[in-house]
Short mmCIF file of C-alpha atoms in Angstrom, two decimals:
data_model
loop_
_atom_site.label_atom_id
_atom_site.label_comp_id
_atom_site.label_asym_id
_atom_site.label_seq_id
_atom_site.Cartn_x
_atom_site.Cartn_y
_atom_site.Cartn_z
CA MET A 1 25.70 -18.82 20.86
CA GLN A 2 26.18 -22.54 20.49
CA VAL A 3 23.45 -24.19 18.44
CA ASN A 4 22.47 -27.85 18.38
CA ALA A 5 24.22 -29.52 15.49
CA SER A 6 21.89 -32.53 15.44
CA ASN A 7 18.17 -31.99 14.95
CA HIS A 8 16.96 -35.41 13.89
CA GLY A 9 16.24 -36.43 17.49
CA PHE A 10 13.69 -33.68 18.02
CA LYS A 11 10.78 -35.71 16.67
CA ALA A 12 11.50 -38.47 19.18
CA ILE A 13 11.59 -35.91 22.01
CA ILE A 14 8.33 -34.28 20.89
CA ASP A 15 6.57 -37.63 20.47
CA GLN A 16 7.76 -38.88 23.84
CA PHE A 17 7.10 -35.82 25.94
CA ARG A 18 4.21 -34.02 24.21
CA PRO A 19 1.53 -33.68 26.90
CA ASP A 20 -2.06 -34.81 26.55
CA LEU A 21 -3.42 -31.97 24.47
CA GLN A 22 -7.07 -32.48 25.46
CA LYS A 23 -6.64 -30.38 28.58
CA PHE A 24 -5.10 -27.58 26.51
CA GLU A 25 -7.88 -27.82 23.96
CA GLN A 26 -10.43 -27.43 26.74
CA LEU A 27 -8.43 -24.57 28.22
CA TYR A 28 -8.43 -22.93 24.80
CA ARG A 29 -12.22 -23.07 24.70
CA GLN A 30 -12.35 -21.57 28.19
CA ILE A 31 -10.03 -18.67 27.36
CA HIS A 32 -11.77 -18.10 24.03
CA ALA A 33 -15.15 -17.83 25.75
CA CYS A 34 -13.74 -15.44 28.40
CA PRO A 35 -11.52 -12.99 26.48
CA GLU A 36 -9.92 -9.96 28.11
CA LEU A 37 -9.07 -6.64 26.50
CA SER A 38 -5.59 -5.11 26.45
CA GLY A 39 -4.56 -4.15 29.97
CA GLN A 40 -7.34 -6.25 31.53
CA GLU A 41 -5.78 -9.74 31.22
CA GLU A 42 -6.14 -10.57 34.93
CA GLU A 43 -7.71 -14.04 34.67
CA THR A 44 -5.62 -15.16 31.69
CA SER A 45 -2.41 -14.13 33.42
CA LYS A 46 -3.45 -16.00 36.57
CA ILE A 47 -4.07 -19.16 34.54
CA ALA A 48 -0.61 -18.88 33.01
CA ALA A 49 1.15 -18.06 36.30
CA ASP A 50 -0.53 -20.89 38.21
CA PHE A 51 0.35 -23.33 35.45
CA LEU A 52 4.03 -22.36 35.43
CA GLN A 53 4.26 -22.54 39.21
CA GLY A 54 2.86 -26.05 39.06
CA TYR A 55 5.83 -27.11 36.94
CA GLY A 56 8.52 -25.57 39.09
CA PHE A 57 9.16 -22.37 37.19
CA GLU A 58 10.25 -19.23 39.04
CA VAL A 59 7.25 -17.04 38.36
CA TYR A 60 7.00 -13.24 38.28
CA THR A 61 3.64 -11.53 37.86
CA TYR A 62 2.21 -8.04 37.29
CA ILE A 63 5.09 -7.00 35.03
CA GLY A 64 4.05 -4.00 32.96
CA GLY A 65 0.45 -4.64 33.89
CA TYR A 66 -0.61 -8.30 33.86
CA GLY A 67 2.59 -9.60 32.29
CA VAL A 68 3.87 -12.98 33.50
CA ALA A 69 7.42 -14.36 33.28
CA GLY A 70 8.42 -17.91 34.17
CA VAL A 71 12.03 -19.10 34.43
CA LEU A 72 13.13 -22.75 34.33
CA ARG A 73 16.83 -23.14 35.09
CA ASN A 74 18.18 -26.48 33.91
CA GLY A 75 21.95 -26.38 34.14
CA SER A 76 24.49 -24.53 32.02
CA GLY A 77 23.72 -23.52 28.48
CA PRO A 78 21.94 -20.87 26.41
CA THR A 79 18.99 -18.83 27.63
CA VAL A 80 15.95 -19.03 25.34
CA LEU A 81 12.93 -16.75 25.71
CA LEU A 82 9.53 -17.82 24.35
CA ARG A 83 6.70 -15.29 24.18
CA ALA A 84 2.90 -15.48 23.86
CA ASP A 85 0.46 -12.57 23.93
CA MET A 86 -2.80 -12.72 25.90
CA ASP A 87 -5.16 -9.88 24.98
CA ALA A 88 -8.34 -9.93 22.92
CA LEU A 89 -10.16 -7.36 20.77
CA PRO A 90 -13.28 -5.17 20.99
CA VAL A 91 -15.13 -7.29 18.41
CA GLN A 92 -18.58 -8.90 18.51
CA GLU A 93 -18.03 -12.60 17.78
CA LYS A 94 -20.13 -14.06 14.96
CA THR A 95 -18.57 -17.51 14.56
CA GLY A 96 -21.48 -19.45 16.03
CA LEU A 97 -19.06 -21.77 17.84
CA PRO A 98 -20.29 -23.58 20.98
CA TYR A 99 -17.66 -21.63 22.93
CA THR A 100 -18.45 -18.27 21.33
CA SER A 101 -17.62 -15.27 23.50
CA GLN A 102 -20.68 -13.54 24.94
CA LYS A 103 -18.55 -11.22 27.03
CA THR A 104 -18.92 -7.46 27.18
CA VAL A 105 -16.99 -4.89 29.22
CA ARG A 106 -17.13 -1.17 29.82
CA ASN A 107 -14.50 0.84 27.98
CA ASN A 108 -12.89 4.06 29.21
CA GLU A 109 -15.86 6.05 27.96
CA GLY A 110 -18.28 3.93 29.98
CA GLU A 111 -19.73 2.20 26.92
CA GLU A 112 -20.55 -1.51 27.02
CA ILE A 113 -18.53 -3.18 24.24
CA PRO A 114 -18.14 -6.81 23.11
CA VAL A 115 -14.85 -8.70 23.42
CA MET A 116 -13.52 -11.53 21.24
CA HIS A 117 -10.30 -13.46 20.68
CA ALA A 118 -10.22 -12.66 16.97
CA CYS A 119 -6.44 -12.86 16.51
CA GLY A 120 -5.42 -16.23 17.94
CA HIS A 121 -3.87 -15.04 21.19
CA ASP A 122 -5.90 -17.68 23.03
CA ILE A 123 -4.11 -20.38 21.04
CA HIS A 124 -0.79 -18.61 21.62
CA VAL A 125 -1.35 -18.84 25.38
CA VAL A 126 -2.24 -22.54 25.53
CA ALA A 127 0.49 -23.44 23.04
CA LEU A 128 3.16 -21.82 25.21
CA MET A 129 1.76 -23.58 28.26
CA GLY A 130 1.84 -26.90 26.39
CA SER A 131 5.41 -26.25 25.27
CA ALA A 132 6.43 -25.28 28.82
CA GLN A 133 5.10 -28.62 30.08
CA LEU A 134 6.74 -30.58 27.27
CA LEU A 135 10.13 -28.95 27.86
CA HIS A 136 9.82 -29.44 31.61
CA GLU A 137 9.12 -33.14 31.15
CA ALA A 138 12.00 -33.43 28.67
CA ARG A 139 14.53 -31.54 30.81
CA GLN A 140 16.85 -34.58 30.94
CA ARG A 141 17.35 -34.06 27.19
CA TRP A 142 18.52 -30.45 27.27
CA SER A 143 20.33 -27.92 29.43
CA GLY A 144 20.16 -24.17 29.68
CA THR A 145 17.54 -21.70 30.85
CA LEU A 146 14.00 -21.42 29.51
CA ILE A 147 12.00 -18.21 29.92
CA CYS A 148 8.26 -18.16 29.13
CA ILE A 149 6.70 -14.71 28.73
CA PHE A 150 2.94 -14.13 28.69
CA GLN A 151 2.66 -10.58 27.42
CA PRO A 152 -0.28 -8.20 27.91
CA ALA A 153 -1.47 -5.44 25.58
CA GLU A 154 -0.09 -6.57 22.24
CA GLU A 155 -3.13 -5.26 20.40
CA THR A 156 -2.25 -1.76 21.59
CA VAL A 157 1.43 -2.51 20.82
CA SER A 158 2.37 -1.32 24.29
CA GLY A 159 2.75 -4.45 26.41
CA ALA A 160 6.30 -5.46 25.46
CA GLN A 161 7.71 -2.01 26.21
CA ALA A 162 5.72 -1.86 29.43
CA MET A 163 7.26 -5.14 30.60
CA VAL A 164 10.77 -3.93 29.77
CA ASP A 165 10.16 -0.57 31.46
CA ASP A 166 8.84 -2.38 34.54
CA GLY A 167 12.12 -4.19 35.05
CA LEU A 168 11.57 -7.47 33.20
CA TYR A 169 15.30 -8.05 32.78
CA GLU A 170 15.98 -7.27 36.40
CA LYS A 171 13.81 -10.28 37.23
CA VAL A 172 14.74 -12.78 34.51
CA PRO A 173 18.08 -13.50 32.80
CA LYS A 174 18.85 -11.76 29.54
CA PRO A 175 18.10 -14.17 26.70
CA ASP A 176 20.49 -15.33 24.00
CA VAL A 177 17.60 -15.66 21.57
CA VAL A 178 13.95 -14.56 21.57
CA LEU A 179 11.25 -16.58 19.77
CA ALA A 180 7.54 -16.14 19.15
CA GLN A 181 4.82 -17.39 16.84
CA HIS A 182 1.51 -16.08 15.51
CA LEU A 183 -1.62 -17.72 14.13
CA MET A 184 -2.50 -16.65 10.59
CA ARG A 185 -4.99 -17.38 7.86
CA ALA A 186 -3.37 -20.41 6.27
CA ARG A 187 -3.95 -24.14 5.97
CA GLU A 188 -3.98 -25.96 9.31
CA GLY A 189 -0.77 -27.79 10.10
CA THR A 190 1.44 -25.41 8.10
CA VAL A 191 4.23 -23.30 9.57
CA SER A 192 5.63 -20.25 7.77
CA LEU A 193 9.20 -19.24 8.56
CA ARG A 194 11.36 -16.69 6.78
CA SER A 195 14.49 -14.60 7.20
CA GLY A 196 14.26 -10.83 7.09
CA ARG A 197 11.04 -8.90 6.71
CA LEU A 198 7.96 -10.35 8.38
CA PHE A 199 5.84 -7.49 9.80
CA THR A 200 5.89 -3.76 9.12
CA ALA A 201 6.64 -0.91 11.46
CA GLY A 202 3.41 0.81 12.46
CA ASP A 203 3.01 4.50 13.34
CA SER A 204 -0.27 6.22 14.18
CA PHE A 205 -0.78 9.98 14.36
CA ASP A 206 -3.51 12.22 15.74
CA VAL A 207 -3.76 15.48 13.80
CA ARG A 208 -5.76 18.58 14.73
CA ILE A 209 -6.40 21.40 12.26
CA TYR A 210 -7.35 24.84 13.67
CA GLY A 211 -9.80 26.95 11.68
CA ARG A 212 -12.20 29.78 12.48
CA GLY A 213 -15.79 28.75 13.00
CA GLY A 214 -18.90 30.65 12.06
CA HIS A 215 -22.14 30.65 10.11
CA GLY A 216 -22.28 28.50 6.99
CA SER A 217 -23.84 31.41 5.08
CA ALA A 218 -20.72 33.55 5.58
CA PRO A 219 -17.70 31.39 4.67
CA GLN A 220 -15.68 34.52 3.88
CA ALA A 221 -15.66 35.30 7.58
CA CYS A 222 -14.44 31.82 8.51
CA ILE A 223 -11.53 29.49 7.89
CA ASN A 224 -13.05 26.10 7.19
CA PRO A 225 -10.89 23.28 8.63
CA ILE A 226 -12.89 20.72 6.64
CA VAL A 227 -11.66 22.18 3.35
CA ILE A 228 -8.08 22.10 4.69
CA GLY A 229 -8.58 18.54 5.97
CA ALA A 230 -9.97 17.37 2.63
CA SER A 231 -6.93 18.79 0.85
CA ILE A 232 -4.62 17.06 3.30
CA VAL A 233 -6.28 13.65 2.89
CA THR A 234 -6.17 13.95 -0.91
CA ARG A 235 -2.56 15.10 -0.97
CA LEU A 236 -1.43 12.34 1.40
CA GLN A 237 -2.40 9.82 -1.27
CA THR A 238 0.61 11.02 -3.30
CA VAL A 239 3.20 10.21 -0.64
CA VAL A 240 3.64 6.55 -1.54
CA SER A 241 3.41 7.05 -5.30
CA CYS A 242 5.70 10.10 -5.46
CA GLU A 243 8.12 9.79 -2.54
CA VAL A 244 8.69 6.06 -1.95
CA ALA A 245 11.01 4.04 -4.19
CA PRO A 246 9.15 1.44 -6.29
CA GLU A 247 11.05 -1.44 -4.68
CA GLU A 248 10.08 -0.30 -1.19
CA PHE A 249 6.79 -0.80 0.67
CA ALA A 250 4.68 1.83 2.40
CA VAL A 251 1.03 2.42 3.27
CA VAL A 252 -0.49 5.72 4.35
CA SER A 253 -4.10 5.53 5.55
CA CYS A 254 -6.54 8.04 6.96
CA GLY A 255 -8.82 6.03 9.21
CA SER A 256 -10.84 8.83 10.78
CA ILE A 257 -11.87 12.40 9.98
CA GLN A 258 -14.08 14.20 12.48
CA SER A 259 -15.38 17.77 12.37
CA GLY A 260 -18.59 19.64 12.86
CA HIS A 261 -22.13 18.63 13.72
CA LYS A 262 -24.52 20.74 11.62
CA ALA A 263 -24.82 21.66 7.95
CA ASN A 264 -24.96 25.44 8.46
CA ILE A 265 -22.16 25.73 11.03
CA ILE A 266 -18.53 25.90 9.98
CA PRO A 267 -16.53 24.24 12.80
CA ASP A 268 -13.32 25.63 14.23
CA GLN A 269 -11.42 22.33 14.41
CA LEU A 270 -10.91 19.10 12.47
CA ASP A 271 -9.30 15.89 13.73
CA LEU A 272 -7.59 13.28 11.55
CA LYS A 273 -6.26 9.86 12.50
CA LEU A 274 -3.47 8.57 10.26
CA ASN A 275 -1.68 5.22 10.10
CA ILE A 276 1.63 4.43 8.38
CA ARG A 277 3.18 1.04 7.59
CA THR A 278 6.77 0.57 6.37
CA TYR A 279 9.62 -1.95 6.58
CA ASN A 280 12.70 0.14 5.83
CA ALA A 281 13.87 2.65 8.48
CA GLU A 282 14.84 5.28 5.91
CA THR A 283 11.50 4.91 4.13
CA ARG A 284 9.74 5.24 7.46
CA GLU A 285 11.45 8.54 8.25
CA ARG A 286 10.90 9.83 4.71
CA VAL A 287 7.18 9.06 4.82
CA ILE A 288 6.68 10.61 8.26
CA SER A 289 8.59 13.71 7.20
CA ALA A 290 6.48 14.03 4.04
CA ILE A 291 3.24 13.69 5.99
CA LYS A 292 4.23 16.43 8.43
CA ARG A 293 5.36 18.70 5.58
CA ILE A 294 2.10 18.25 3.68
CA ILE A 295 -0.09 18.86 6.72
CA GLU A 296 1.78 22.02 7.70
CA ALA A 297 1.84 23.35 4.12
CA GLU A 298 -1.87 22.76 3.53
CA CYS A 299 -2.69 24.48 6.82
CA GLU A 300 -0.63 27.49 5.82
CA ALA A 301 -2.19 27.55 2.36
CA GLY A 302 -5.66 27.37 3.88
CA GLY A 303 -4.98 30.17 6.36
CA ALA A 304 -5.28 28.07 9.52
CA ILE A 305 -5.16 30.32 12.58
CA GLU A 306 -2.32 28.31 14.15
CA LYS A 307 0.03 25.50 13.33
CA PRO A 308 -1.51 22.02 13.31
CA LEU A 309 -1.06 19.62 16.18
CA ILE A 310 0.64 16.44 14.91
CA GLN A 311 1.03 13.87 17.66
CA CYS A 312 2.33 10.30 17.36
CA ASN A 313 0.23 8.17 19.71
CA GLN A 314 1.47 4.72 18.73
CA SER A 315 4.74 3.49 17.25
CA VAL A 316 6.10 -0.01 16.87
CA PRO A 317 9.23 -1.17 15.00
CA ALA A 318 9.25 -3.56 12.08
CA THR A 319 9.71 -7.27 12.69
CA ILE A 320 12.84 -8.23 10.75
CA ASN A 321 13.80 -11.81 11.55
CA ASP A 322 17.48 -12.39 12.25
CA ASP A 323 18.96 -14.15 9.24
CA ALA A 324 21.28 -16.60 11.01
CA THR A 325 18.67 -17.52 13.62
CA ALA A 326 15.97 -18.04 10.99
CA LYS A 327 18.23 -20.24 8.86
CA THR A 328 19.06 -22.39 11.88
CA LEU A 329 15.35 -22.79 12.62
CA GLN A 330 14.61 -23.59 8.98
CA ALA A 331 16.85 -26.65 9.28
CA THR A 332 15.13 -28.04 12.38
CA PHE A 333 11.63 -27.02 11.28
CA GLY A 334 12.22 -28.45 7.82
CA SER A 335 13.30 -31.77 9.31
CA TYR A 336 10.16 -31.93 11.44
CA PHE A 337 7.38 -30.26 9.41
CA LYS A 338 8.74 -31.24 5.97
CA ASP A 339 6.28 -30.13 3.24
CA ASN A 340 4.21 -28.23 5.80
CA LEU A 341 7.03 -25.70 6.22
CA ILE A 342 6.27 -22.80 3.88
CA ASP A 343 7.15 -19.14 3.32
CA ALA A 344 3.97 -17.07 3.25
CA GLY A 345 5.96 -13.90 2.57
CA PRO A 346 6.02 -10.65 4.55
CA LEU A 347 2.79 -9.17 5.90
CA SER A 348 1.71 -5.57 6.46
CA ALA A 349 0.53 -6.16 10.04
CA SER A 350 2.60 -4.95 13.01
CA GLU A 351 3.81 -6.50 16.28
CA ASP A 352 5.65 -5.28 19.39
CA PHE A 353 7.35 -8.51 20.48
CA THR A 354 10.67 -7.42 18.92
CA ILE A 355 11.12 -4.96 21.80
CA LEU A 356 11.66 -7.91 24.15
CA ALA A 357 14.72 -8.78 22.05
CA THR A 358 16.11 -5.40 21.00
CA ALA A 359 15.98 -4.17 24.61
CA VAL A 360 18.87 -6.54 25.37
CA GLY A 361 20.43 -6.83 21.91
CA ALA A 362 19.28 -10.43 21.37
CA PRO A 363 18.49 -11.94 17.94
CA TYR A 364 14.86 -12.82 17.37
CA VAL A 365 12.57 -14.75 15.07
CA MET A 366 8.81 -14.95 14.81
CA TRP A 367 7.14 -17.59 12.65
CA LEU A 368 3.50 -18.07 11.65
CA PHE A 369 1.23 -21.11 11.74
CA GLY A 370 -2.07 -21.81 10.02
CA GLY A 371 -5.48 -22.61 11.47
CA VAL A 372 -7.89 -22.89 8.51
CA ASP A 373 -9.67 -26.23 8.07
CA SER A 374 -7.90 -28.21 5.33
CA LYS A 375 -10.98 -28.81 3.18
CA THR A 376 -12.08 -25.17 3.49
CA TRP A 377 -8.61 -24.02 2.50
CA ASP A 378 -8.25 -26.42 -0.41
CA ASP A 379 -11.70 -25.50 -1.77
CA ALA A 380 -10.87 -21.80 -1.52
CA MET A 381 -7.56 -22.34 -3.30
CA ALA A 382 -9.31 -24.22 -6.10
CA LYS A 383 -11.93 -21.48 -6.50
CA GLY A 384 -9.51 -18.57 -6.04
CA THR A 385 -11.44 -17.29 -3.02
CA VAL A 386 -8.79 -17.45 -0.29
CA ASP A 387 -9.09 -13.69 0.26
CA GLU A 388 -12.72 -14.23 1.26
CA LEU A 389 -11.80 -16.49 4.19
CA PRO A 390 -12.01 -14.78 7.60
CA TYR A 391 -8.74 -13.03 8.46
CA ASN A 392 -7.35 -12.01 11.83
CA HIS A 393 -9.59 -9.42 13.57
CA SER A 394 -12.66 -10.68 11.70
CA PRO A 395 -15.76 -11.45 13.83
CA PHE A 396 -15.86 -14.79 11.94
CA PHE A 397 -12.25 -15.76 12.77
CA ALA A 398 -12.51 -19.38 13.95
CA PRO A 399 -9.33 -21.48 13.76
CA THR A 400 -9.57 -25.24 14.05
CA ILE A 401 -8.52 -26.52 17.45
CA GLU A 402 -6.79 -29.60 16.07
CA PRO A 403 -4.29 -29.92 14.61
CA THR A 404 -3.67 -26.22 15.24
CA VAL A 405 -2.91 -26.51 18.96
CA GLN A 406 -0.56 -29.44 18.35
CA THR A 407 1.22 -27.60 15.54
CA ALA A 408 1.75 -24.58 17.78
CA VAL A 409 2.96 -26.66 20.75
CA ASP A 410 5.35 -28.64 18.57
CA ALA A 411 6.71 -25.57 16.78
CA MET A 412 7.41 -23.67 20.00
CA SER A 413 9.06 -26.71 21.56
CA ILE A 414 11.27 -27.36 18.54
CA GLY A 415 12.16 -23.67 18.42
CA ALA A 416 13.41 -23.82 22.00
CA LEU A 417 15.20 -27.16 21.58
CA THR A 418 17.03 -25.80 18.53
CA PHE A 419 18.99 -23.42 20.75
CA LEU A 420 19.05 -25.13 24.15
CA ARG A 421 22.06 -27.39 24.70
CA GLN A 422 21.15 -30.92 23.71
CA ARG A 423 21.92 -33.84 26.00
CA VAL A 424 22.42 -37.27 24.48
#
């Protein structure tokens, strides 16, 4: 793919065509106050679709749920895909902001639960809209095809695959490069960009252990699945230390163990929920294999009445930024953001946006941008208390609106302009 050789004109383009951000700041407050859970992003998707239609994009809706795709064809040249995610989280907001979410919804079990944008997807949405407007207004300065994707259900790491499975690339052209960004806990105005490892692969498993229930006073007549489960959880702690090379990264967590209801009744089943994080594909397979081996062996040792059920209910690949694409972006980002371009290192979170790229064999890069108030960040750095600042998914997660929105709009626009054909 041909890449722009000159990047020093990008600042002039951004300064000339950056839209009035006040409307996007207000829209951010609106979306933040009215968050929607994964698979329920009806209003957010409508806002995005209506906006794109207003700027002449070909717009496709209801892709893989509430997914939206907008296509702006602007002559010959590369095809660049930009992605933002839309969904919120089942979290009770405690920020105290004037636009705090008061929203609750009923979940699948009929329970009323709170909803909050605690991961920055609201900023992702308005930033992509702002970038779409900027690039539309600047279309005399570039040629190619721009695709804007508003993806549902990222928090359940299912939305990207759902869009692909629902024929996304039968509706829009296949991209030459796929780009995305994510808000993180870092100083406002900073952008973090790196080659290689960014986010881990994430795999979640539901495990059921089958015992023989009975009276707590007669354990010899029972097979206690809690004893087997306790052995499994303890033994799983050795997987990383004993089976993963020291230079590799892996996390094995047991997030839930459920069994029984009464002290004097031995239950007949136990359920575990496990989560695994890795970067390397071989390490990933090794860890999963070890977990299955340990669970099966402990069940046999404990006399379980049948083999355990081990079911993967969620799996997402690692985010490994393409080296050549990232280095090209580092040149243009470095020219624009200067000292505010940093490398925050790889993170152990997981994302599904890579599927939008790997489904068509396109290179991809995701970068991060900060949203913590400068004084708050600097004070925390001086005191060594950065880890105490609210992180993504916290009920206190409250990014600054400015300059965060502008940083995100500028970064997405420069990312696209880096690969679109530049017109003098």
